[in-house]
Structures are given as structure tokens and as C-alpha cells.
mmCIF file with all atom_site columns, C-alpha atoms in Angstrom:
data_model
loop_
_atom_site.group_PDB
_atom_site.id
_atom_site.type_symbol
_atom_site.label_atom_id
_atom_site.label_alt_id
_atom_site.label_comp_id
_atom_site.label_asym_id
_atom_site.label_entity_id
_atom_site.label_seq_id
_atom_site.pdbx_PDB_ins_code
_atom_site.Cartn_x
_atom_site.Cartn_y
_atom_site.Cartn_z
_atom_site.occupancy
_atom_site.B_iso_or_equiv
_atom_site.pdbx_formal_charge
_atom_site.auth_seq_id
_atom_site.auth_comp_id
_atom_site.auth_asym_id
_atom_site.auth_atom_id
_atom_site.pdbx_PDB_model_num
ATOM 1   C CA . MET A 1 1   ? -49.264 10.181  35.737 1.00 0.00 ? 1   MET A CA 1
ATOM 2   C CA . GLY A 1 2   ? -49.723 7.651   38.547 1.00 0.00 ? 2   GLY A CA 1
ATOM 3   C CA . ASP A 1 3   ? -50.803 10.098  41.259 1.00 0.00 ? 3   ASP A CA 1
ATOM 4   C CA . HIS A 1 4   ? -47.680 9.595   43.376 1.00 0.00 ? 4   HIS A CA 1
ATOM 5   C CA . ALA A 1 5   ? -45.871 12.166  45.476 1.00 0.00 ? 5   ALA A CA 1
ATOM 6   C CA . TRP A 1 6   ? -42.452 12.008  43.888 1.00 0.00 ? 6   TRP A CA 1
ATOM 7   C CA . GLY A 1 7   ? -39.287 13.998  43.378 1.00 0.00 ? 7   GLY A CA 1
ATOM 8   C CA . GLY A 1 8   ? -40.182 17.083  45.389 1.00 0.00 ? 8   GLY A CA 1
ATOM 9   C CA . ALA A 1 9   ? -42.911 18.008  42.934 1.00 0.00 ? 9   ALA A CA 1
ATOM 10  C CA . VAL A 1 10  ? -45.893 18.032  45.263 1.00 0.00 ? 10  VAL A CA 1
ATOM 11  C CA . ILE A 1 11  ? -47.748 20.996  46.712 1.00 0.00 ? 11  ILE A CA 1
ATOM 12  C CA . PHE A 1 12  ? -49.904 20.672  49.792 1.00 0.00 ? 12  PHE A CA 1
ATOM 13  C CA . ASP A 1 13  ? -51.132 22.656  52.739 1.00 0.00 ? 13  ASP A CA 1
ATOM 14  C CA . ARG A 1 14  ? -49.908 21.520  56.155 1.00 0.00 ? 14  ARG A CA 1
ATOM 15  C CA . SER A 1 15  ? -53.523 21.326  57.272 1.00 0.00 ? 15  SER A CA 1
ATOM 16  C CA . ASP A 1 16  ? -53.917 18.480  54.721 1.00 0.00 ? 16  ASP A CA 1
ATOM 17  C CA . LEU A 1 17  ? -52.048 16.133  57.031 1.00 0.00 ? 17  LEU A CA 1
ATOM 18  C CA . ASP A 1 18  ? -51.368 15.352  60.651 1.00 0.00 ? 18  ASP A CA 1
ATOM 19  C CA . GLU A 1 19  ? -48.068 17.248  60.728 1.00 0.00 ? 19  GLU A CA 1
ATOM 20  C CA . ALA A 1 20  ? -46.878 15.883  64.094 1.00 0.00 ? 20  ALA A CA 1
ATOM 21  C CA . GLY A 1 21  ? -47.600 12.292  63.070 1.00 0.00 ? 21  GLY A CA 1
ATOM 22  C CA . PHE A 1 22  ? -45.980 12.776  59.676 1.00 0.00 ? 22  PHE A CA 1
ATOM 23  C CA . LEU A 1 23  ? -42.826 14.309  61.188 1.00 0.00 ? 23  LEU A CA 1
ATOM 24  C CA . SER A 1 24  ? -42.598 11.552  63.795 1.00 0.00 ? 24  SER A CA 1
ATOM 25  C CA . GLU A 1 25  ? -42.783 8.864   61.103 1.00 0.00 ? 25  GLU A CA 1
ATOM 26  C CA . LEU A 1 26  ? -40.422 10.817  58.830 1.00 0.00 ? 26  LEU A CA 1
ATOM 27  C CA . ARG A 1 27  ? -37.706 10.693  61.500 1.00 0.00 ? 27  ARG A CA 1
ATOM 28  C CA . GLN A 1 28  ? -37.884 6.887   61.417 1.00 0.00 ? 28  GLN A CA 1
ATOM 29  C CA . THR A 1 29  ? -37.819 6.164   57.697 1.00 0.00 ? 29  THR A CA 1
ATOM 30  C CA . ILE A 1 30  ? -36.015 6.909   54.436 1.00 0.00 ? 30  ILE A CA 1
ATOM 31  C CA . SER A 1 31  ? -38.589 8.043   51.885 1.00 0.00 ? 31  SER A CA 1
ATOM 32  C CA . ASP A 1 32  ? -40.210 11.407  52.421 1.00 0.00 ? 32  ASP A CA 1
ATOM 33  C CA . ASP A 1 33  ? -42.060 11.033  49.106 1.00 0.00 ? 33  ASP A CA 1
ATOM 34  C CA . GLY A 1 34  ? -43.392 7.560   49.898 1.00 0.00 ? 34  GLY A CA 1
ATOM 35  C CA . LEU A 1 35  ? -44.519 8.640   53.337 1.00 0.00 ? 35  LEU A CA 1
ATOM 36  C CA . LEU A 1 36  ? -46.071 11.870  52.042 1.00 0.00 ? 36  LEU A CA 1
ATOM 37  C CA . GLY A 1 37  ? -48.042 9.796   49.542 1.00 0.00 ? 37  GLY A CA 1
ATOM 38  C CA . GLU A 1 38  ? -49.512 7.853   52.458 1.00 0.00 ? 38  GLU A CA 1
ATOM 39  C CA . HIS A 1 39  ? -50.526 11.006  54.324 1.00 0.00 ? 39  HIS A CA 1
ATOM 40  C CA . THR A 1 40  ? -51.966 13.126  51.498 1.00 0.00 ? 40  THR A CA 1
ATOM 41  C CA . ASP A 1 41  ? -54.156 12.648  48.450 1.00 0.00 ? 41  ASP A CA 1
ATOM 42  C CA . VAL A 1 42  ? -52.154 13.276  45.290 1.00 0.00 ? 42  VAL A CA 1
ATOM 43  C CA . THR A 1 43  ? -53.438 14.285  41.878 1.00 0.00 ? 43  THR A CA 1
ATOM 44  C CA . SER A 1 44  ? -50.923 14.496  39.057 1.00 0.00 ? 44  SER A CA 1
ATOM 45  C CA . VAL A 1 45  ? -50.861 17.434  36.677 1.00 0.00 ? 45  VAL A CA 1
ATOM 46  C CA . ARG A 1 46  ? -49.652 17.450  33.083 1.00 0.00 ? 46  ARG A CA 1
ATOM 47  C CA . ARG A 1 47  ? -46.438 19.378  33.537 1.00 0.00 ? 47  ARG A CA 1
ATOM 48  C CA . VAL A 1 48  ? -42.933 18.310  32.735 1.00 0.00 ? 48  VAL A CA 1
ATOM 49  C CA . ARG A 1 49  ? -39.997 19.225  34.892 1.00 0.00 ? 49  ARG A CA 1
ATOM 50  C CA . LYS A 1 50  ? -36.575 18.176  33.703 1.00 0.00 ? 50  LYS A CA 1
ATOM 51  C CA . VAL A 1 51  ? -34.451 16.647  36.433 1.00 0.00 ? 51  VAL A CA 1
ATOM 52  C CA . PRO A 1 52  ? -30.803 15.975  35.606 1.00 0.00 ? 52  PRO A CA 1
ATOM 53  C CA . MET A 1 53  ? -29.933 12.393  36.490 1.00 0.00 ? 53  MET A CA 1
ATOM 54  C CA . GLY A 1 54  ? -26.310 11.982  35.529 1.00 0.00 ? 54  GLY A CA 1
ATOM 55  C CA . GLY A 1 55  ? -23.962 9.694   37.281 1.00 0.00 ? 55  GLY A CA 1
ATOM 56  C CA . SER A 1 56  ? -21.905 6.592   36.948 1.00 0.00 ? 56  SER A CA 1
ATOM 57  C CA . LEU A 1 57  ? -23.284 3.130   36.271 1.00 0.00 ? 57  LEU A CA 1
ATOM 58  C CA . ARG A 1 58  ? -22.932 2.428   40.016 1.00 0.00 ? 58  ARG A CA 1
ATOM 59  C CA . GLN A 1 59  ? -24.957 5.555   40.931 1.00 0.00 ? 59  GLN A CA 1
ATOM 60  C CA . THR A 1 60  ? -27.615 4.563   38.412 1.00 0.00 ? 60  THR A CA 1
ATOM 61  C CA . LEU A 1 61  ? -27.876 1.075   39.931 1.00 0.00 ? 61  LEU A CA 1
ATOM 62  C CA . GLU A 1 62  ? -28.130 2.530   43.445 1.00 0.00 ? 62  GLU A CA 1
ATOM 63  C CA . ARG A 1 63  ? -30.895 4.915   42.313 1.00 0.00 ? 63  ARG A CA 1
ATOM 64  C CA . HIS A 1 64  ? -32.792 1.967   40.817 1.00 0.00 ? 64  HIS A CA 1
ATOM 65  C CA . VAL A 1 65  ? -32.409 -0.070  44.013 1.00 0.00 ? 65  VAL A CA 1
ATOM 66  C CA . ARG A 1 66  ? -33.580 2.878   46.144 1.00 0.00 ? 66  ARG A CA 1
ATOM 67  C CA . PHE A 1 67  ? -36.636 3.393   43.920 1.00 0.00 ? 67  PHE A CA 1
ATOM 68  C CA . ASN A 1 68  ? -37.581 -0.295  44.130 1.00 0.00 ? 68  ASN A CA 1
ATOM 69  C CA . LYS A 1 69  ? -37.137 -0.315  47.922 1.00 0.00 ? 69  LYS A CA 1
ATOM 70  C CA . ILE A 1 70  ? -39.342 2.780   48.283 1.00 0.00 ? 70  ILE A CA 1
ATOM 71  C CA . PHE A 1 71  ? -42.008 1.345   45.976 1.00 0.00 ? 71  PHE A CA 1
ATOM 72  C CA . ALA A 1 72  ? -42.000 -2.090  47.649 1.00 0.00 ? 72  ALA A CA 1
ATOM 73  C CA . THR A 1 73  ? -42.043 -0.598  51.154 1.00 0.00 ? 73  THR A CA 1
ATOM 74  C CA . HIS A 1 74  ? -44.837 1.931   50.685 1.00 0.00 ? 74  HIS A CA 1
ATOM 75  C CA . ASP A 1 75  ? -47.027 0.030   48.221 1.00 0.00 ? 75  ASP A CA 1
ATOM 76  C CA . PRO A 1 76  ? -45.954 -3.644  48.132 1.00 0.00 ? 76  PRO A CA 1
ATOM 77  C CA . GLY A 1 77  ? -49.079 -4.937  46.393 1.00 0.00 ? 77  GLY A CA 1
ATOM 78  C CA . VAL A 1 78  ? -48.804 -2.480  43.531 1.00 0.00 ? 78  VAL A CA 1
ATOM 79  C CA . ALA A 1 79  ? -45.026 -3.071  43.321 1.00 0.00 ? 79  ALA A CA 1
ATOM 80  C CA . LYS A 1 80  ? -45.593 -6.817  42.844 1.00 0.00 ? 80  LYS A CA 1
ATOM 81  C CA . LEU A 1 81  ? -48.402 -6.226  40.366 1.00 0.00 ? 81  LEU A CA 1
ATOM 82  C CA . SER A 1 82  ? -46.283 -3.743  38.390 1.00 0.00 ? 82  SER A CA 1
ATOM 83  C CA . PHE A 1 83  ? -43.323 -6.113  38.278 1.00 0.00 ? 83  PHE A CA 1
ATOM 84  C CA . GLY A 1 84  ? -45.571 -8.958  37.128 1.00 0.00 ? 84  GLY A CA 1
ATOM 85  C CA . ALA A 1 85  ? -47.109 -6.777  34.414 1.00 0.00 ? 85  ALA A CA 1
ATOM 86  C CA . LEU A 1 86  ? -43.645 -5.593  33.336 1.00 0.00 ? 86  LEU A CA 1
ATOM 87  C CA . THR A 1 87  ? -42.455 -9.197  33.052 1.00 0.00 ? 87  THR A CA 1
ATOM 88  C CA . ALA A 1 88  ? -45.582 -10.196 31.098 1.00 0.00 ? 88  ALA A CA 1
ATOM 89  C CA . VAL A 1 89  ? -45.094 -7.314  28.653 1.00 0.00 ? 89  VAL A CA 1
ATOM 90  C CA . LEU A 1 90  ? -41.439 -8.258  28.194 1.00 0.00 ? 90  LEU A CA 1
ATOM 91  C CA . VAL A 1 91  ? -42.372 -11.869 27.438 1.00 0.00 ? 91  VAL A CA 1
ATOM 92  C CA . GLY A 1 92  ? -45.057 -10.589 25.061 1.00 0.00 ? 92  GLY A CA 1
ATOM 93  C CA . CYS A 1 93  ? -42.489 -8.447  23.232 1.00 0.00 ? 93  CYS A CA 1
ATOM 94  C CA . LEU A 1 94  ? -40.197 -11.469 22.839 1.00 0.00 ? 94  LEU A CA 1
ATOM 95  C CA . PHE A 1 95  ? -42.926 -13.638 21.311 1.00 0.00 ? 95  PHE A CA 1
ATOM 96  C CA . PHE A 1 96  ? -44.760 -10.875 19.428 1.00 0.00 ? 96  PHE A CA 1
ATOM 97  C CA . PRO A 1 97  ? -42.244 -8.306  18.112 1.00 0.00 ? 97  PRO A CA 1
ATOM 98  C CA . PHE A 1 98  ? -45.063 -6.088  16.829 1.00 0.00 ? 98  PHE A CA 1
ATOM 99  C CA . LEU A 1 99  ? -45.924 -5.449  20.478 1.00 0.00 ? 99  LEU A CA 1
ATOM 100 C CA . ALA A 1 100 ? -42.479 -3.852  20.846 1.00 0.00 ? 100 ALA A CA 1
ATOM 101 C CA . VAL A 1 101 ? -43.211 -1.597  17.875 1.00 0.00 ? 101 VAL A CA 1
ATOM 102 C CA . GLY A 1 102 ? -46.583 -0.707  19.402 1.00 0.00 ? 102 GLY A CA 1
ATOM 103 C CA . LEU A 1 103 ? -44.988 0.127   22.761 1.00 0.00 ? 103 LEU A CA 1
ATOM 104 C CA . THR A 1 104 ? -42.513 2.400   21.019 1.00 0.00 ? 104 THR A CA 1
ATOM 105 C CA . ALA A 1 105 ? -45.425 4.159   19.284 1.00 0.00 ? 105 ALA A CA 1
ATOM 106 C CA . VAL A 1 106 ? -47.276 4.545   22.605 1.00 0.00 ? 106 VAL A CA 1
ATOM 107 C CA . THR A 1 107 ? -44.118 5.987   24.156 1.00 0.00 ? 107 THR A CA 1
ATOM 108 C CA . ALA A 1 108 ? -43.896 8.460   21.270 1.00 0.00 ? 108 ALA A CA 1
ATOM 109 C CA . GLY A 1 109 ? -47.498 9.483   21.996 1.00 0.00 ? 109 GLY A CA 1
ATOM 110 C CA . VAL A 1 110 ? -46.778 10.023  25.708 1.00 0.00 ? 110 VAL A CA 1
ATOM 111 C CA . TYR A 1 111 ? -43.673 12.051  24.860 1.00 0.00 ? 111 TYR A CA 1
ATOM 112 C CA . ALA A 1 112 ? -45.735 14.162  22.442 1.00 0.00 ? 112 ALA A CA 1
ATOM 113 C CA . ALA A 1 113 ? -48.521 14.669  25.000 1.00 0.00 ? 113 ALA A CA 1
ATOM 114 C CA . PHE A 1 114 ? -45.986 16.103  27.432 1.00 0.00 ? 114 PHE A CA 1
ATOM 115 C CA . GLY A 1 115 ? -44.233 18.160  24.752 1.00 0.00 ? 115 GLY A CA 1
ATOM 116 C CA . VAL A 1 116 ? -41.005 16.164  25.007 1.00 0.00 ? 116 VAL A CA 1
ATOM 117 C CA . ARG A 1 117 ? -39.104 15.828  21.751 1.00 0.00 ? 117 ARG A CA 1
ATOM 118 C CA . ARG A 1 118 ? -36.250 13.347  22.213 1.00 0.00 ? 118 ARG A CA 1
ATOM 119 C CA . ALA A 1 119 ? -34.943 10.378  20.297 1.00 0.00 ? 119 ALA A CA 1
ATOM 120 C CA . SER A 1 120 ? -34.661 8.468   23.586 1.00 0.00 ? 120 SER A CA 1
ATOM 121 C CA . LEU A 1 121 ? -38.192 7.186   22.976 1.00 0.00 ? 121 LEU A CA 1
ATOM 122 C CA . LEU A 1 122 ? -36.531 4.613   20.731 1.00 0.00 ? 122 LEU A CA 1
ATOM 123 C CA . LEU A 1 123 ? -35.004 3.118   23.884 1.00 0.00 ? 123 LEU A CA 1
ATOM 124 C CA . ALA A 1 124 ? -38.420 2.279   25.393 1.00 0.00 ? 124 ALA A CA 1
ATOM 125 C CA . VAL A 1 125 ? -38.239 -1.447  24.644 1.00 0.00 ? 125 VAL A CA 1
ATOM 126 C CA . PRO A 1 126 ? -34.535 -1.888  25.517 1.00 0.00 ? 126 PRO A CA 1
ATOM 127 C CA . ALA A 1 127 ? -35.276 -0.092  28.805 1.00 0.00 ? 127 ALA A CA 1
ATOM 128 C CA . LEU A 1 128 ? -38.155 -2.510  29.377 1.00 0.00 ? 128 LEU A CA 1
ATOM 129 C CA . VAL A 1 129 ? -35.810 -5.448  28.812 1.00 0.00 ? 129 VAL A CA 1
ATOM 130 C CA . ALA A 1 130 ? -33.291 -3.999  31.284 1.00 0.00 ? 130 ALA A CA 1
ATOM 131 C CA . ALA A 1 131 ? -35.999 -3.163  33.848 1.00 0.00 ? 131 ALA A CA 1
ATOM 132 C CA . VAL A 1 132 ? -36.814 -6.794  34.631 1.00 0.00 ? 132 VAL A CA 1
ATOM 133 C CA . PRO A 1 133 ? -33.338 -7.900  35.797 1.00 0.00 ? 133 PRO A CA 1
ATOM 134 C CA . LEU A 1 134 ? -32.817 -4.475  37.412 1.00 0.00 ? 134 LEU A CA 1
ATOM 135 C CA . GLY A 1 135 ? -36.104 -4.930  39.263 1.00 0.00 ? 135 GLY A CA 1
ATOM 136 C CA . VAL A 1 136 ? -35.020 -8.335  40.550 1.00 0.00 ? 136 VAL A CA 1
ATOM 137 C CA . TYR A 1 137 ? -31.683 -6.831  41.575 1.00 0.00 ? 137 TYR A CA 1
ATOM 138 C CA . GLY A 1 138 ? -33.400 -3.887  43.293 1.00 0.00 ? 138 GLY A CA 1
ATOM 139 C CA . PHE A 1 139 ? -35.902 -6.024  45.191 1.00 0.00 ? 139 PHE A CA 1
ATOM 140 C CA . THR A 1 140 ? -33.268 -8.472  46.423 1.00 0.00 ? 140 THR A CA 1
ATOM 141 C CA . ARG A 1 141 ? -30.528 -6.058  47.528 1.00 0.00 ? 141 ARG A CA 1
ATOM 142 C CA . ASP A 1 142 ? -30.567 -5.377  51.260 1.00 0.00 ? 142 ASP A CA 1
ATOM 143 C CA . THR A 1 143 ? -28.661 -2.059  51.179 1.00 0.00 ? 143 THR A CA 1
ATOM 144 C CA . PHE A 1 144 ? -28.414 0.970   48.920 1.00 0.00 ? 144 PHE A CA 1
ATOM 145 C CA . ILE A 1 145 ? -26.384 4.164   48.782 1.00 0.00 ? 145 ILE A CA 1
ATOM 146 C CA . TRP A 1 146 ? -28.162 7.502   48.891 1.00 0.00 ? 146 TRP A CA 1
ATOM 147 C CA . ALA A 1 147 ? -26.456 10.879  49.156 1.00 0.00 ? 147 ALA A CA 1
ATOM 148 C CA . GLY A 1 148 ? -23.140 9.218   49.938 1.00 0.00 ? 148 GLY A CA 1
ATOM 149 C CA . ARG A 1 149 ? -24.375 6.999   52.809 1.00 0.00 ? 149 ARG A CA 1
ATOM 150 C CA . ARG A 1 150 ? -25.208 3.298   52.756 1.00 0.00 ? 150 ARG A CA 1
ATOM 151 C CA . TYR A 1 151 ? -28.581 2.347   54.251 1.00 0.00 ? 151 TYR A CA 1
ATOM 152 C CA . ARG A 1 152 ? -30.194 -0.931  55.231 1.00 0.00 ? 152 ARG A CA 1
ATOM 153 C CA . TRP A 1 153 ? -33.973 -0.529  55.117 1.00 0.00 ? 153 TRP A CA 1
ATOM 154 C CA . ARG A 1 154 ? -35.598 -3.643  56.604 1.00 0.00 ? 154 ARG A CA 1
ATOM 155 C CA . SER A 1 155 ? -39.122 -2.231  56.854 1.00 0.00 ? 155 SER A CA 1
ATOM 156 C CA . LYS A 1 156 ? -40.853 1.137   56.704 1.00 0.00 ? 156 LYS A CA 1
ATOM 157 C CA . PHE A 1 157 ? -39.658 2.223   60.153 1.00 0.00 ? 157 PHE A CA 1
ATOM 158 C CA . ASP A 1 158 ? -36.549 0.039   60.530 1.00 0.00 ? 158 ASP A CA 1
ATOM 159 C CA . VAL A 1 159 ? -33.656 1.941   58.936 1.00 0.00 ? 159 VAL A CA 1
ATOM 160 C CA . GLU A 1 160 ? -29.950 1.588   59.684 1.00 0.00 ? 160 GLU A CA 1
ATOM 161 C CA . ALA A 1 161 ? -27.129 3.748   58.354 1.00 0.00 ? 161 ALA A CA 1
ATOM 162 C CA . VAL A 1 162 ? -24.389 1.217   57.649 1.00 0.00 ? 162 VAL A CA 1
ATOM 163 C CA . ASP A 1 163 ? -20.716 2.060   58.147 1.00 0.00 ? 163 ASP A CA 1
ATOM 164 C CA . GLU A 1 164 ? -18.626 0.886   55.234 1.00 0.00 ? 164 GLU A CA 1
#
């Protein structure tokens, strides 16, 4: 819903971007989605595509770190604003429990709008609580594992594959 190129679910015509420039930058960075979002205009559509996301706790943490690194690298202002808003909502839920009930109801509405029928909507607030320390962890880690390799991503075009 946020008009982001994400998860391989974007369609574009090569004439929509400077292909040579995009490919040159792509060879120097980690996130094809983040970079594609900088080179094309994206408009989200209301379709749901299920993507299996299994894995161990370690793989889940690495995925969270990678997401935060991508977000902070390609859109640092929005990443900081989102984290601040997330923290404010969490604090609001702690002091005003009815806000937590309202957030769960909003989540149920979003699920319904997308035709998703799952009890996991009841985990909206616990996920919010977990997202704040996970966000701090993700923003402060200097490496992450992706597809079996450890990477150090210092800036958008400064990437190092780290030998373990």
C-alpha cells in the first residue's frame, strides 16, 4: 500500500528507466527493489500474493535486519519517521490500552479489504511491541546474512561480502 517496489512484484517497461545507469548502480549495491524504487514511479495495486516466509529465529532476525538496512539506505528520512511513529504508537498503546484494541480492529479491516482471513490479525499489537526493539537491532547491526552470505553494507554503493 505504500507505493514501494518490493518482493519482485513490480511490472515496468525498460523504457521507464535509464537501463544502463540502473544496471551500473545495481552491480554496486544490495537491494534491487530499493534501487528500482528510486528509478521508477511505483503505484500499488490491491492484490495479495502469498509469499512463504518460513525459517528459523535466526533467519527471521536476519530478514528483519536486511529490511531495515534497505529501508534506511534508500529512504532514510522516511525510515526515521516511520520508526518514530512506530515508537509513539507503542507508547500510546501502553498508556491507552483501547488504542491497542483499535489497532487490532484496523488490522482486521485491512485484512478484510485484501480478502485475507487469518487469526494472525490478533498478533498486530504484539508484533508492534516486538518491532521497536527489532528495529533498533536492525538499524544498529553492521552486517546481515542474505542467501547464505554475510554482507556489510556501509552505504548505498559500499557493499562488502564478508568471509565468516
